[in-house]
Coordinates of C-alpha atoms and ligand atoms in Angstrom, one line a residue:
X98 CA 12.4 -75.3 17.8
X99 CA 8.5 -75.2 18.2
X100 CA 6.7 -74.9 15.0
X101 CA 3.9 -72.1 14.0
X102 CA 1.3 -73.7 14.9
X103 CA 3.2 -74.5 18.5
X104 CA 3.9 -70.5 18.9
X105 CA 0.3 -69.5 18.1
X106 CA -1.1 -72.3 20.8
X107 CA 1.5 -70.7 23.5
X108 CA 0.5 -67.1 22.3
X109 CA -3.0 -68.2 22.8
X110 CA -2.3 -69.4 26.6
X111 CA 0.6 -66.9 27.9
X112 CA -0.2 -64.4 31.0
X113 CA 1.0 -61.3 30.0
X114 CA 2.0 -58.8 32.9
X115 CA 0.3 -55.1 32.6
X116 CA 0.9 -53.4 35.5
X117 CA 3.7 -51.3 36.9
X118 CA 6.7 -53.1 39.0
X119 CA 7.1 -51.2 42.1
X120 CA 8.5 -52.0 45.1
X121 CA 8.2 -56.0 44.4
X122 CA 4.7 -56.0 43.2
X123 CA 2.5 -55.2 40.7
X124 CA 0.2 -52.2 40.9
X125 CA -2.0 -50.0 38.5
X126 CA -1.2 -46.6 37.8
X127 CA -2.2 -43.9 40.4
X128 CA -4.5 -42.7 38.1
X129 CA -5.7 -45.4 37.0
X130 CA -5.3 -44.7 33.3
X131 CA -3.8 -47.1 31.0
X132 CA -3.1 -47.6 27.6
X133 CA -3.1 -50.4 24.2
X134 CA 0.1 -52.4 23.3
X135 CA -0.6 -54.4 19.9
X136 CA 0.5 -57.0 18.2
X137 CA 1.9 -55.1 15.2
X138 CA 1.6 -58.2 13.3
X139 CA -2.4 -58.6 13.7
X140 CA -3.0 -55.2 15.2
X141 CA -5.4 -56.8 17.3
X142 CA -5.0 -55.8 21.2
X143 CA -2.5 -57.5 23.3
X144 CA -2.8 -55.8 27.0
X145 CA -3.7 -53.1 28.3
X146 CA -1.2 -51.4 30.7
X147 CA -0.4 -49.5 33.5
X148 CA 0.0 -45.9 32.3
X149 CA 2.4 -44.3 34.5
X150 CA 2.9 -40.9 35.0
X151 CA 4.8 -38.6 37.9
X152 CA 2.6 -39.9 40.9
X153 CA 4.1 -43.3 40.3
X154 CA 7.5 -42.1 39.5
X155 CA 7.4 -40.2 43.0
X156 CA 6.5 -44.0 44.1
X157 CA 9.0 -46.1 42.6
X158 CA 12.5 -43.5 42.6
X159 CA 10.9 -43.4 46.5
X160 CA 11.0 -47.4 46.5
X161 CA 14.4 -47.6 44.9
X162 CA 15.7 -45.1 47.3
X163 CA 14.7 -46.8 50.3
X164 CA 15.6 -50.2 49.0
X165 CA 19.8 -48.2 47.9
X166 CA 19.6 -46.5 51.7
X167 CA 18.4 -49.8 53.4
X168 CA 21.3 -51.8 51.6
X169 CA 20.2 -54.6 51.1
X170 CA 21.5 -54.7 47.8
X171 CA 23.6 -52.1 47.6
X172 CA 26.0 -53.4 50.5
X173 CA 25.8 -57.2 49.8
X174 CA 29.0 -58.6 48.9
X175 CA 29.5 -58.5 45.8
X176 CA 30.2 -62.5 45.9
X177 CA 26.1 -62.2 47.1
X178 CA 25.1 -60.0 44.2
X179 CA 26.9 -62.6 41.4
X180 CA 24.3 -65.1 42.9
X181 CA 21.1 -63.5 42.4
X182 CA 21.9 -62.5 39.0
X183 CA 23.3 -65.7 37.9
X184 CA 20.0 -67.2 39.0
X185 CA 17.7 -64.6 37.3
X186 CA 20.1 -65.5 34.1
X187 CA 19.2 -68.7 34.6
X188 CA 15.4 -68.1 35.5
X189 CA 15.5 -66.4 32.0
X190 CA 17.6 -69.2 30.4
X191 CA 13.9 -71.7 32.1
X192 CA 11.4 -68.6 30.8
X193 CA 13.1 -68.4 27.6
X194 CA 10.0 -69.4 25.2
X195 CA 7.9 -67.2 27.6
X196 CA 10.5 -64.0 27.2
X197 CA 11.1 -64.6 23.6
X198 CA 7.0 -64.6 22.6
X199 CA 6.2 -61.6 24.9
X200 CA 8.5 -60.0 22.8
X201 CA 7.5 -61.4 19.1
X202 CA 4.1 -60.5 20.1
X203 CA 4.6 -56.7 21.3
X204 CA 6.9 -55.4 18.2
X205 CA 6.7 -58.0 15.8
X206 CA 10.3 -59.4 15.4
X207 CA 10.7 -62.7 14.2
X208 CA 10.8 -65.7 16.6
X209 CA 13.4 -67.2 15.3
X210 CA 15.4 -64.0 16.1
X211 CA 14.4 -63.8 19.3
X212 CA 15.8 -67.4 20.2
X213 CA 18.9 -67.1 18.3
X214 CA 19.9 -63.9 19.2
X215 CA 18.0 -61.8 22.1
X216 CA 17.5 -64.3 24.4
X217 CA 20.8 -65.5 24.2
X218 CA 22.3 -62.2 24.2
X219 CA 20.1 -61.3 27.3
X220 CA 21.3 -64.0 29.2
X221 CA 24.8 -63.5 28.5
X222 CA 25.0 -60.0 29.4
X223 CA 23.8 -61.3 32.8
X224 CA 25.5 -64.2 33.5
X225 CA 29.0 -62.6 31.8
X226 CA 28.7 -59.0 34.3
X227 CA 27.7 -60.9 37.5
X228 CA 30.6 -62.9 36.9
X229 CA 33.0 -59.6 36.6
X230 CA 31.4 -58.0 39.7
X231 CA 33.3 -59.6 42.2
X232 CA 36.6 -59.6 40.1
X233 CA 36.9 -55.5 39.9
X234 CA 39.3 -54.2 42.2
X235 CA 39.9 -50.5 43.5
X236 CA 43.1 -49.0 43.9
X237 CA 45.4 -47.5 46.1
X238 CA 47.2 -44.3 45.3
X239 CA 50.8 -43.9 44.9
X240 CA 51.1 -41.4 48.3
X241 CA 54.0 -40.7 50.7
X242 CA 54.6 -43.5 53.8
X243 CA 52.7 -41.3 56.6
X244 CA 49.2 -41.4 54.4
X245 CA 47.3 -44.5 52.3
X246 CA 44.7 -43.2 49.3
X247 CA 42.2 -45.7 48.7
X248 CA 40.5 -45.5 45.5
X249 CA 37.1 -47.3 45.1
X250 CA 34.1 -47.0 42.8
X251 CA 30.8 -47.1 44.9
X252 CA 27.1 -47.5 43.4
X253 CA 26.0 -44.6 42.4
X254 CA 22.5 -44.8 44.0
X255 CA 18.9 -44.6 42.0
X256 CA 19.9 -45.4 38.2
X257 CA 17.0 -44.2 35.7
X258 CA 16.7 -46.4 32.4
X259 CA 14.5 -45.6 29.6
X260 CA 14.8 -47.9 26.8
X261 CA 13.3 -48.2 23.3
X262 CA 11.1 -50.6 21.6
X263 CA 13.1 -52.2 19.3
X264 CA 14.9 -55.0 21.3
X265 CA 12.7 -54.5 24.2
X266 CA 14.1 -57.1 26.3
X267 CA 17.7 -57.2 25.5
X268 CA 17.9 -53.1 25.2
X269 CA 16.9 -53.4 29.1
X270 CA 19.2 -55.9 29.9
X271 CA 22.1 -54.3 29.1
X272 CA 21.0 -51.5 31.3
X273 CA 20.2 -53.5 33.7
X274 CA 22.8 -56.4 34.6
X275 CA 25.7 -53.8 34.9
X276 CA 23.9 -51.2 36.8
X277 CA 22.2 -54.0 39.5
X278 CA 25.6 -55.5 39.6
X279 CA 27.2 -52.7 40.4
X280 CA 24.8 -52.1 43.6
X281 CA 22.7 -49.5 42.4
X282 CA 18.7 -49.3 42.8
X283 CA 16.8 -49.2 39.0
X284 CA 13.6 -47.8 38.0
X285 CA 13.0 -48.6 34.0
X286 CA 10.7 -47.3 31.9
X287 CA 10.5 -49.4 29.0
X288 CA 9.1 -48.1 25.5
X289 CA 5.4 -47.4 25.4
X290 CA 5.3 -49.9 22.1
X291 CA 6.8 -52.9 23.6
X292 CA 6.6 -52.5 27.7
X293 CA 5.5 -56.0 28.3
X294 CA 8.6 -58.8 28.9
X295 CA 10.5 -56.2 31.3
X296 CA 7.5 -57.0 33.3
X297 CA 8.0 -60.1 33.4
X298 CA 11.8 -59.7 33.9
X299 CA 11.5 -58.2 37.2
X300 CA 9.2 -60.6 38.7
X301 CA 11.8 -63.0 37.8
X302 CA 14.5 -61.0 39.1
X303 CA 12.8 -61.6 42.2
X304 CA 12.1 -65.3 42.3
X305 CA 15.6 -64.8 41.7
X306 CA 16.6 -63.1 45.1
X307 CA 16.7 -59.4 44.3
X308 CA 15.5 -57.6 47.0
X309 CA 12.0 -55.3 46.6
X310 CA 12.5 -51.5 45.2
X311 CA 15.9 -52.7 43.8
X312 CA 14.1 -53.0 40.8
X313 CA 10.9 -51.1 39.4
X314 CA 9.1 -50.9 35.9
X315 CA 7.2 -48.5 34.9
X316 CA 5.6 -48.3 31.5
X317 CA 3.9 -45.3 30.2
X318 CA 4.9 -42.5 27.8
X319 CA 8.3 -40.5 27.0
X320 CA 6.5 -37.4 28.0
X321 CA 5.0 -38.3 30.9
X322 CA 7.0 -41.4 32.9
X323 CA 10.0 -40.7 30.9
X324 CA 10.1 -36.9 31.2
X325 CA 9.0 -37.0 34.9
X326 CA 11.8 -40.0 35.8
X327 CA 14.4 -38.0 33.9
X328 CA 13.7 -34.6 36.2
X329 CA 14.0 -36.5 38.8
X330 CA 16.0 -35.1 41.8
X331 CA 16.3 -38.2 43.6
X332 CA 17.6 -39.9 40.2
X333 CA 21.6 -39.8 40.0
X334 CA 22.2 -41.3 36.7
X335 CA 20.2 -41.8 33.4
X336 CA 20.8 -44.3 31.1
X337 CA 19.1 -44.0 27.9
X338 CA 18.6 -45.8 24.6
X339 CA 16.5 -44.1 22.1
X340 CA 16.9 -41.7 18.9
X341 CA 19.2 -38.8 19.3
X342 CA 16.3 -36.5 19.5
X343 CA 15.3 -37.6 22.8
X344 CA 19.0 -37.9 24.3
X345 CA 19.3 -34.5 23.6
X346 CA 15.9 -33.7 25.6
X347 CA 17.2 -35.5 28.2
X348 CA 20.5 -33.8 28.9
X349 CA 18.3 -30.3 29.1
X350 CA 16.1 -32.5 31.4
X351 CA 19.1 -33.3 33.9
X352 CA 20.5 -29.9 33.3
X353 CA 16.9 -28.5 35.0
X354 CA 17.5 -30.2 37.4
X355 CA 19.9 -31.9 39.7
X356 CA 22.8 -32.2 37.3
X357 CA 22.3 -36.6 36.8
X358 CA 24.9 -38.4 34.8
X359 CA 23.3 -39.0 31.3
X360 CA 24.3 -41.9 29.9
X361 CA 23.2 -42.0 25.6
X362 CA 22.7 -44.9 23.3
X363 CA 21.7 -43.1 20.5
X364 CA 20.2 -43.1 16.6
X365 CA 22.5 -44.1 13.7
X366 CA 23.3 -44.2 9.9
X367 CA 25.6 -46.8 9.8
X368 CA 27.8 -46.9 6.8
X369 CA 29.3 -50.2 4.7
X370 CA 32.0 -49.6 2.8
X371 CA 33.1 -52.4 -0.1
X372 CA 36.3 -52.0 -1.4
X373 CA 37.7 -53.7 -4.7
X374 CA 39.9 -56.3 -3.0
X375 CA 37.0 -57.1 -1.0
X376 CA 37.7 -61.3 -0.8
X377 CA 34.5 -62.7 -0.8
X378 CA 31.8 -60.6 -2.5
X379 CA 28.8 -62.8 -2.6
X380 CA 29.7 -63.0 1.4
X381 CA 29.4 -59.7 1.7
X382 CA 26.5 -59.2 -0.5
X383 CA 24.9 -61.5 1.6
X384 CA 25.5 -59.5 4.9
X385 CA 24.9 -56.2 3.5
X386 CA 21.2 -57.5 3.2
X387 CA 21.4 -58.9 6.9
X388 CA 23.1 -55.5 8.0
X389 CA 19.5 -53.7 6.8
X390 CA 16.6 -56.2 6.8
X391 CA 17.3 -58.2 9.9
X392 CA 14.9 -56.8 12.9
X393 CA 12.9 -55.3 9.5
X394 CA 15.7 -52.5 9.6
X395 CA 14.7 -50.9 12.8
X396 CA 18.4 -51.9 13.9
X397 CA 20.5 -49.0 15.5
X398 CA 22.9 -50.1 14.0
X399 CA 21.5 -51.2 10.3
X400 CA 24.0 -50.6 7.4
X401 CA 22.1 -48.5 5.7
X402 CA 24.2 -46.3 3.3
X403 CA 26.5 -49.1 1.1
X404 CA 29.1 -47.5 -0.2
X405 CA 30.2 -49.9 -2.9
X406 CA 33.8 -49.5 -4.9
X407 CA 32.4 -48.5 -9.0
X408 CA 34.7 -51.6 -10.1
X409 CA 32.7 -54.4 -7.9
X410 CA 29.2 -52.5 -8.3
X411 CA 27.5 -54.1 -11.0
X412 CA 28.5 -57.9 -9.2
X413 CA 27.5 -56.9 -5.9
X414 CA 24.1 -55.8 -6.6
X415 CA 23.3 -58.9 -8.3
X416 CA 24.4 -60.9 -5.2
X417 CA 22.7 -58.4 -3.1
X418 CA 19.4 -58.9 -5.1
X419 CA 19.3 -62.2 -4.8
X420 CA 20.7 -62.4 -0.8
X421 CA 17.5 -59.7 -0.6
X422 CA 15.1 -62.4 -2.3
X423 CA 15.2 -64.5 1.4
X424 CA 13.5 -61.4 2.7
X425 CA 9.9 -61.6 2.6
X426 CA 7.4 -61.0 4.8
X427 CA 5.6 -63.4 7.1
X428 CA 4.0 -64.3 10.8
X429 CA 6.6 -63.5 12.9
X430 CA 5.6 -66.8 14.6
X431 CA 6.7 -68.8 11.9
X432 CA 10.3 -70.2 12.6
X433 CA 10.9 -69.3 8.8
X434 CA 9.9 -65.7 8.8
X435 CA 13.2 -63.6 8.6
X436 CA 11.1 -60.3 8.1
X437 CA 8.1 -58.9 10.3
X438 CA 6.2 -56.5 10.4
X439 CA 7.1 -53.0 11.3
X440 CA 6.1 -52.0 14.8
X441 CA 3.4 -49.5 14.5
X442 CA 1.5 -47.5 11.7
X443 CA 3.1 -44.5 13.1
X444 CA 6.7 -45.9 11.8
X445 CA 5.1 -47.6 8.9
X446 CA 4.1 -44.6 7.7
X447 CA 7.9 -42.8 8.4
X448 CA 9.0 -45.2 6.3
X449 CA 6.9 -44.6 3.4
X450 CA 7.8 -40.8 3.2
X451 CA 11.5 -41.8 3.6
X452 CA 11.0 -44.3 0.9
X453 CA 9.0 -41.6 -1.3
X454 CA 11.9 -38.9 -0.7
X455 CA 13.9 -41.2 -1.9
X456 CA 12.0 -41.4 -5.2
X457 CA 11.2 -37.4 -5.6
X458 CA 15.4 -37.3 -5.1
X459 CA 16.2 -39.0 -7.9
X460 CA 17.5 -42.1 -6.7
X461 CA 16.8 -45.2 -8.7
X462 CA 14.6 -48.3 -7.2
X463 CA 16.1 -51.6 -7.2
X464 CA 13.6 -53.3 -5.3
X465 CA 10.6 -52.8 -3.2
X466 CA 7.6 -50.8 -3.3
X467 CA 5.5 -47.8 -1.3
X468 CA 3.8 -49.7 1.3
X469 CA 0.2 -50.3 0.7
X470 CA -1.5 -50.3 4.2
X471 CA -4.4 -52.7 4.4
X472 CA -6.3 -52.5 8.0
X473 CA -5.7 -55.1 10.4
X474 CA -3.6 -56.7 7.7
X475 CA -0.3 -55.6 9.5
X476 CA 2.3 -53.6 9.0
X477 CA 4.3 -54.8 6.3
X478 CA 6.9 -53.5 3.8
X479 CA 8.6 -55.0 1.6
X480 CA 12.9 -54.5 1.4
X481 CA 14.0 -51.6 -0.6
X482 CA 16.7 -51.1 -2.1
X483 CA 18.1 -47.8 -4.1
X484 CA 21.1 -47.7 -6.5
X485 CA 22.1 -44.0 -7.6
X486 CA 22.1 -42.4 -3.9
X487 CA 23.7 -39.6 -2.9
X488 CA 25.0 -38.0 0.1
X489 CA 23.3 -34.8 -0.3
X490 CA 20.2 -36.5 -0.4
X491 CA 17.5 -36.9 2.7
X492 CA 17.3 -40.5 3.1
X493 CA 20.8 -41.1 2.9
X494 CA 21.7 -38.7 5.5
X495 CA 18.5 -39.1 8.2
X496 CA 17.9 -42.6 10.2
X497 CA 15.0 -44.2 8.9
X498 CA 14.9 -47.0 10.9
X499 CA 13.0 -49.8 8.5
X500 CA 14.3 -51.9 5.4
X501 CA 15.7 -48.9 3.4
X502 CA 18.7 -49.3 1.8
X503 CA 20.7 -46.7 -0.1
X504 CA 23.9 -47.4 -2.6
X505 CA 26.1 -45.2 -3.2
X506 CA 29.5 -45.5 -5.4
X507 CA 33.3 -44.6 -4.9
X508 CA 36.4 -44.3 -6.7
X509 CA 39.0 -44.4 -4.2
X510 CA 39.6 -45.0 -0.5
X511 CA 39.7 -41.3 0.4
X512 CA 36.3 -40.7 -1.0
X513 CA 35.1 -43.6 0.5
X514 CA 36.2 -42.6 4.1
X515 CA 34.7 -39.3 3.4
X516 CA 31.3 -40.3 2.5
X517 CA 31.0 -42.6 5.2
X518 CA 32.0 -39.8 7.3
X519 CA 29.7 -37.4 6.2
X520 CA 27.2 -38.0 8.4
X521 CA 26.0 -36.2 11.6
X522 CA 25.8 -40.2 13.2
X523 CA 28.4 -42.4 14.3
X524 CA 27.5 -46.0 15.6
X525 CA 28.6 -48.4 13.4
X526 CA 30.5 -49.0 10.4
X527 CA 31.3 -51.6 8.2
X528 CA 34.6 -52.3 6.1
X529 CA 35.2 -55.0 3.5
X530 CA 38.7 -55.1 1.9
X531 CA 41.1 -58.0 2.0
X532 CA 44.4 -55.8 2.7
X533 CA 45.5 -55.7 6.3
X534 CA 46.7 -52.0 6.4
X535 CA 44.1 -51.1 4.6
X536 CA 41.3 -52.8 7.4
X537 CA 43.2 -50.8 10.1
X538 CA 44.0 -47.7 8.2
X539 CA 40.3 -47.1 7.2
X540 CA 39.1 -48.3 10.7
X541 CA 40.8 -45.4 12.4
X542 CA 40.1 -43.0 10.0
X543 CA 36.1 -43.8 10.3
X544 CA 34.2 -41.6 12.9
X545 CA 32.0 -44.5 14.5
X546 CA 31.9 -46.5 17.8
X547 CA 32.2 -49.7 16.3
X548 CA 33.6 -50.9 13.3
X549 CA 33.6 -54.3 11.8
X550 CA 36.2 -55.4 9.3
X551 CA 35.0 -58.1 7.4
X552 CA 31.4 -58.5 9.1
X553 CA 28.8 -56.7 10.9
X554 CA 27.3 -56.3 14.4
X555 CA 29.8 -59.0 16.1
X556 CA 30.8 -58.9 19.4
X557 CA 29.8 -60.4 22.7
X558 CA 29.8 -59.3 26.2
X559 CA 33.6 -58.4 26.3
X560 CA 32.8 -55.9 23.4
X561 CA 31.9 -52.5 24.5
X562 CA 28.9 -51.2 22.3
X563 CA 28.1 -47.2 22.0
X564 CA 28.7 -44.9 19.1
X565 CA 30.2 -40.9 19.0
X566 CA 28.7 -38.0 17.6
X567 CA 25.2 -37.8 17.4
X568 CA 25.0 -41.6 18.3
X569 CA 25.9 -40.9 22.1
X570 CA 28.2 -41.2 24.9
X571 CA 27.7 -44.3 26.2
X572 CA 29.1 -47.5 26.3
X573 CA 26.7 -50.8 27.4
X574 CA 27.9 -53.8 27.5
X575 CA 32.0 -55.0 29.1
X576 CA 33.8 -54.2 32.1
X577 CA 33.1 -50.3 30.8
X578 CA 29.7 -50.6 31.3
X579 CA 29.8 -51.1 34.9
X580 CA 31.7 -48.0 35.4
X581 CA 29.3 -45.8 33.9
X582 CA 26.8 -46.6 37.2
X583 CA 29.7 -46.1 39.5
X584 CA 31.0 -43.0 41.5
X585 CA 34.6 -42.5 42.4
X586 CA 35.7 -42.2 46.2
X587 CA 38.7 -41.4 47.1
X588 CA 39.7 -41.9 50.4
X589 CA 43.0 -40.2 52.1
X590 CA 44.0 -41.5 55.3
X591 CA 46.5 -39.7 57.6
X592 CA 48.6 -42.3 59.3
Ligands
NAD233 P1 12.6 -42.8 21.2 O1 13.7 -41.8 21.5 O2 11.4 -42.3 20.6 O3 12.1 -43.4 22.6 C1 13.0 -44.1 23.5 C2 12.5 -44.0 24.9 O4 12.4 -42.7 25.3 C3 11.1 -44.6 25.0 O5 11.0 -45.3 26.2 C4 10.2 -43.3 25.0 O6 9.0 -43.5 25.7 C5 11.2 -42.4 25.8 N1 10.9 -40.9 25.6 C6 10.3 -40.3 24.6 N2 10.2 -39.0 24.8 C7 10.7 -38.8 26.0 C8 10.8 -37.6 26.9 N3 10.4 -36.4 26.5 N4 11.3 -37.8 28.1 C9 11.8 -39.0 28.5 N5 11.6 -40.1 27.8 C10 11.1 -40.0 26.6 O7 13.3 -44.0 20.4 P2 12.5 -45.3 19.9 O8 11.7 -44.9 18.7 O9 11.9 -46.0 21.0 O10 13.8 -46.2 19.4 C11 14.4 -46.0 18.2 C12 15.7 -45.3 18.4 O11 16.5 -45.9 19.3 C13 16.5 -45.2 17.1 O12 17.0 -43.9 16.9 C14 17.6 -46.2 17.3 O13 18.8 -45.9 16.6 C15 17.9 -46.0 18.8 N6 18.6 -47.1 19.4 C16 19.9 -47.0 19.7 C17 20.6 -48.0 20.2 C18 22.1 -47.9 20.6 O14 22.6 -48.8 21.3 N7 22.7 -46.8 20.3 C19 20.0 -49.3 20.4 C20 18.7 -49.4 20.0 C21 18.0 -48.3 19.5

């Protein structure tokens, strides 16, 4: 691992890509307008980018079209296809420092967090679905002797993506790998806060062999690219990551117009629930802290209502405290740093409210303080924690997406299952208890994608990863993903 002053001497040297991806080069916007990304962690300008807006959507669903129609992607053996991603997985794998700073730089997660988990992640996802694509088989029906059904699932054609900023790279990837593997044509519009290592991601994907217009970036704004990619006509399906308030524009969006798939990774309020046989408490003290402050919170899937069993309270918190004492804040370039800054002002101040809500409701402050904002000092907050939350209050039930932690107390499983419950999310939840049936009892009972028993946020490319409710309807990531950029054909031959 590099040290500080290493990361600062690369950050000072690395070419950072700032124009829209279309058609297998870069190219300004139409317009010719562009706009800031900072470094949250300096707020001093990083690039300024291509600002894309309907003109260069019109170019790029055009480019992806062509490139689905000409097939020369989309009709490759899938045995073909497995090459070319494997190499752009291990392009990424040779680009890894490179992918890994971009992304430090535009939103201010720690380094060390892009190595150890991103990066790797990112390359997984790629190397594990291009593996899968030539081992998925179609089907033939069950018909009568004088007629064969053949059952296949064919690309779908021009996949939309529109990802957030929080895990810019790997929040793409997961998009990407399973619809390219699947043969489909992608135009992405990455988050207007963190658009720059996608960039870079499709140049490599083709040094890697993927053919031009197969892939296409386009960074700009939600209301511009995003709002003109998702009308689309020429768009068939729409995978998107992103709060729950967008998802639902997005569905109205497809519904104006030609009726795309819509495919939603959405917000969350993820609960953990301790119960009083829970093994290992200083364990799971010291992942309740991870579960929040790792990625400074803004974590779909952060833990951030703890639901904590009255008998255990009082010995949890103290093991929380001091778990939440390796939490600080620091240059994100620093191999220690475990918390960075937030990634804009904008978010810095939605915290703050959250965090003063919290206070005007009641609810008592363990740790942390209202952010004091200094200019050009960063976006930094400390982690808070609140004891004495309640359900009915705001900042238990609304995603806050930063270091805010609220803990709540139960008295018996059924409570527990209901307040974790009561919640208009459903992404993740987490469950601590050392009794078999009760692990799986309370894991079917809870309303969430995901559950962990014992843990948070595991899993691996095997692992499907979507939520219910107000969380979404899709799936990334596993054998399910690739499905969701597919179309079934059914074929019924007379004989
Ligand atoms: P966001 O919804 O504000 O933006 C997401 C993307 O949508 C961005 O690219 C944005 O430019 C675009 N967008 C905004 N308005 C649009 C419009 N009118 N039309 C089309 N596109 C538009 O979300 P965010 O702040 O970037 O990300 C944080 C959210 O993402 C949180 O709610 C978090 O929980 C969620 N998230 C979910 C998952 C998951 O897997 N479920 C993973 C990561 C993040």
């Amino acid at each position: 691992m590099k040290t500080k002053a290493e990361w600062q001497t690369l950050s000072e040297s690395i070419t950072l890509r700032n124009q829209a991806y279309i058609g297998g080069r870069f190219q300004s916007a139409v317009s010719g307008e562009t706009f800031k990304t900072t470094n949250p962690a300096t707020e001093r300008v990083l690039a300024e980018v291509a600002s894309c807006d309907q003109a260069d959507v019109d170019l790029a669903v055009a480019a992806a079209k062509a490139a689905f129609v000409s097939g020369s992607w989309s009709r490759k053996a899938p045995g073909e296809r497995k090459k070319v991603l494997l190499r752009l997985a291990d392009l990424m794998q040779q680009h890894r420092d490179e992918l890994a700073l971009t992304d430090t730089l535009d939103m201010g997660k720690s380094i060390s967090e892009m190595l150890s988990v991103d990066l790797p992640d990112s390359i997984d996802c790629f190397r594990w679905t291009a593996e899968s694509i030539d081992k998925v088989y179609g089907g033939i029906a069950p018909t009568g002797g004088d007629t064969l059904g053949l059952i296949s699932h064919e690309p779908v054609g021009v996949v939309a993506a529109i990802t957030p900023w929080n895990y810019p790279l790997m929040m793409a990837t997961w998009k990407l790998a399973p619809a390219l593997a699947a043969g489909n044509s992608v135009v992405l519009k990455p988050s207007e806060k963190s658009p720059l290592s996608v960039l870079r991601l499709a140049e490599l994907a083709t040094e890697a062999g993927l053919p031009d217009g197969v892939l296409n970036v386009l960074p700009g704004y939600g209301h511009t690219a995003g709002k003109a990619l998702a009308l689309h006509h020429d768009v068939n399906v729409l995978a998107f990551t992103g709060s729950s308030r967008v998802g639902g524009m997005l569905m109205e969006y497809a519904g104006q117009s030609n009726l795309k798939r819509v495919w939603l990774e959405a917000g969350g309020k993820s609960p953990m629930v301790v119960f009083e046989d829970c093994a290992n408490i200083e364990r799971a003290a010291g992942t309740a802290a991870a579960a929040i402050f790792s990625n400074q919170g803004e974590v779909c899937i952060a833990c951030s209502r703890l639901y904590l069993h009255k008998s255990i309270k009082e010995r949890f918190l103290k093991a929380l405290l001091a778990a939440t004492a390796g939490y600080r804040g620091g240059d994100p370039l620093d191999p220690e740093t475990r918390l960075g800054p937030l990634v804009d002002k904008a978010q810095l101040d939605t915290v703050s409210r959250y965090i003063k809500s919290a206070m005007d409701d009641g609810a008592n402050l363990l740790t942390g303080v209202i952010p004091e904002y200094m200019e050009g000092q960063g976006y930094y907050i400390e982690p808070t924690i609140f004891d004495g939350a309640r359900n009915d209050m705001r900042f238990v039930q609304e995603e806050i997406f930063g270091p805010v932690l609220a803990v709540c107390e139960f008295d018996d499983e059924d409570e527990a299952v209901r307040l974790a419950n009561d919640n208009r999310y459903g992404l993740g939840a987490s469950v601590w208890t050392d009794n078999l049936s009760r692990a799986h009892r309370v894991s079917k009972q809870i309303q969430s994608g995901m559950v962990w028993v014992n843990g948070w946020g595991g899993g691996d490319s095997t692992m499907p990863f979507g939520g219910v409710k107000a969380s979404g309807n899709g799936r990334d990531k596993s054998l399910h993903s690739i499905e969701k950029y597919t179309d079934l054909k059914t074929v019924w031959i007379s004989l």
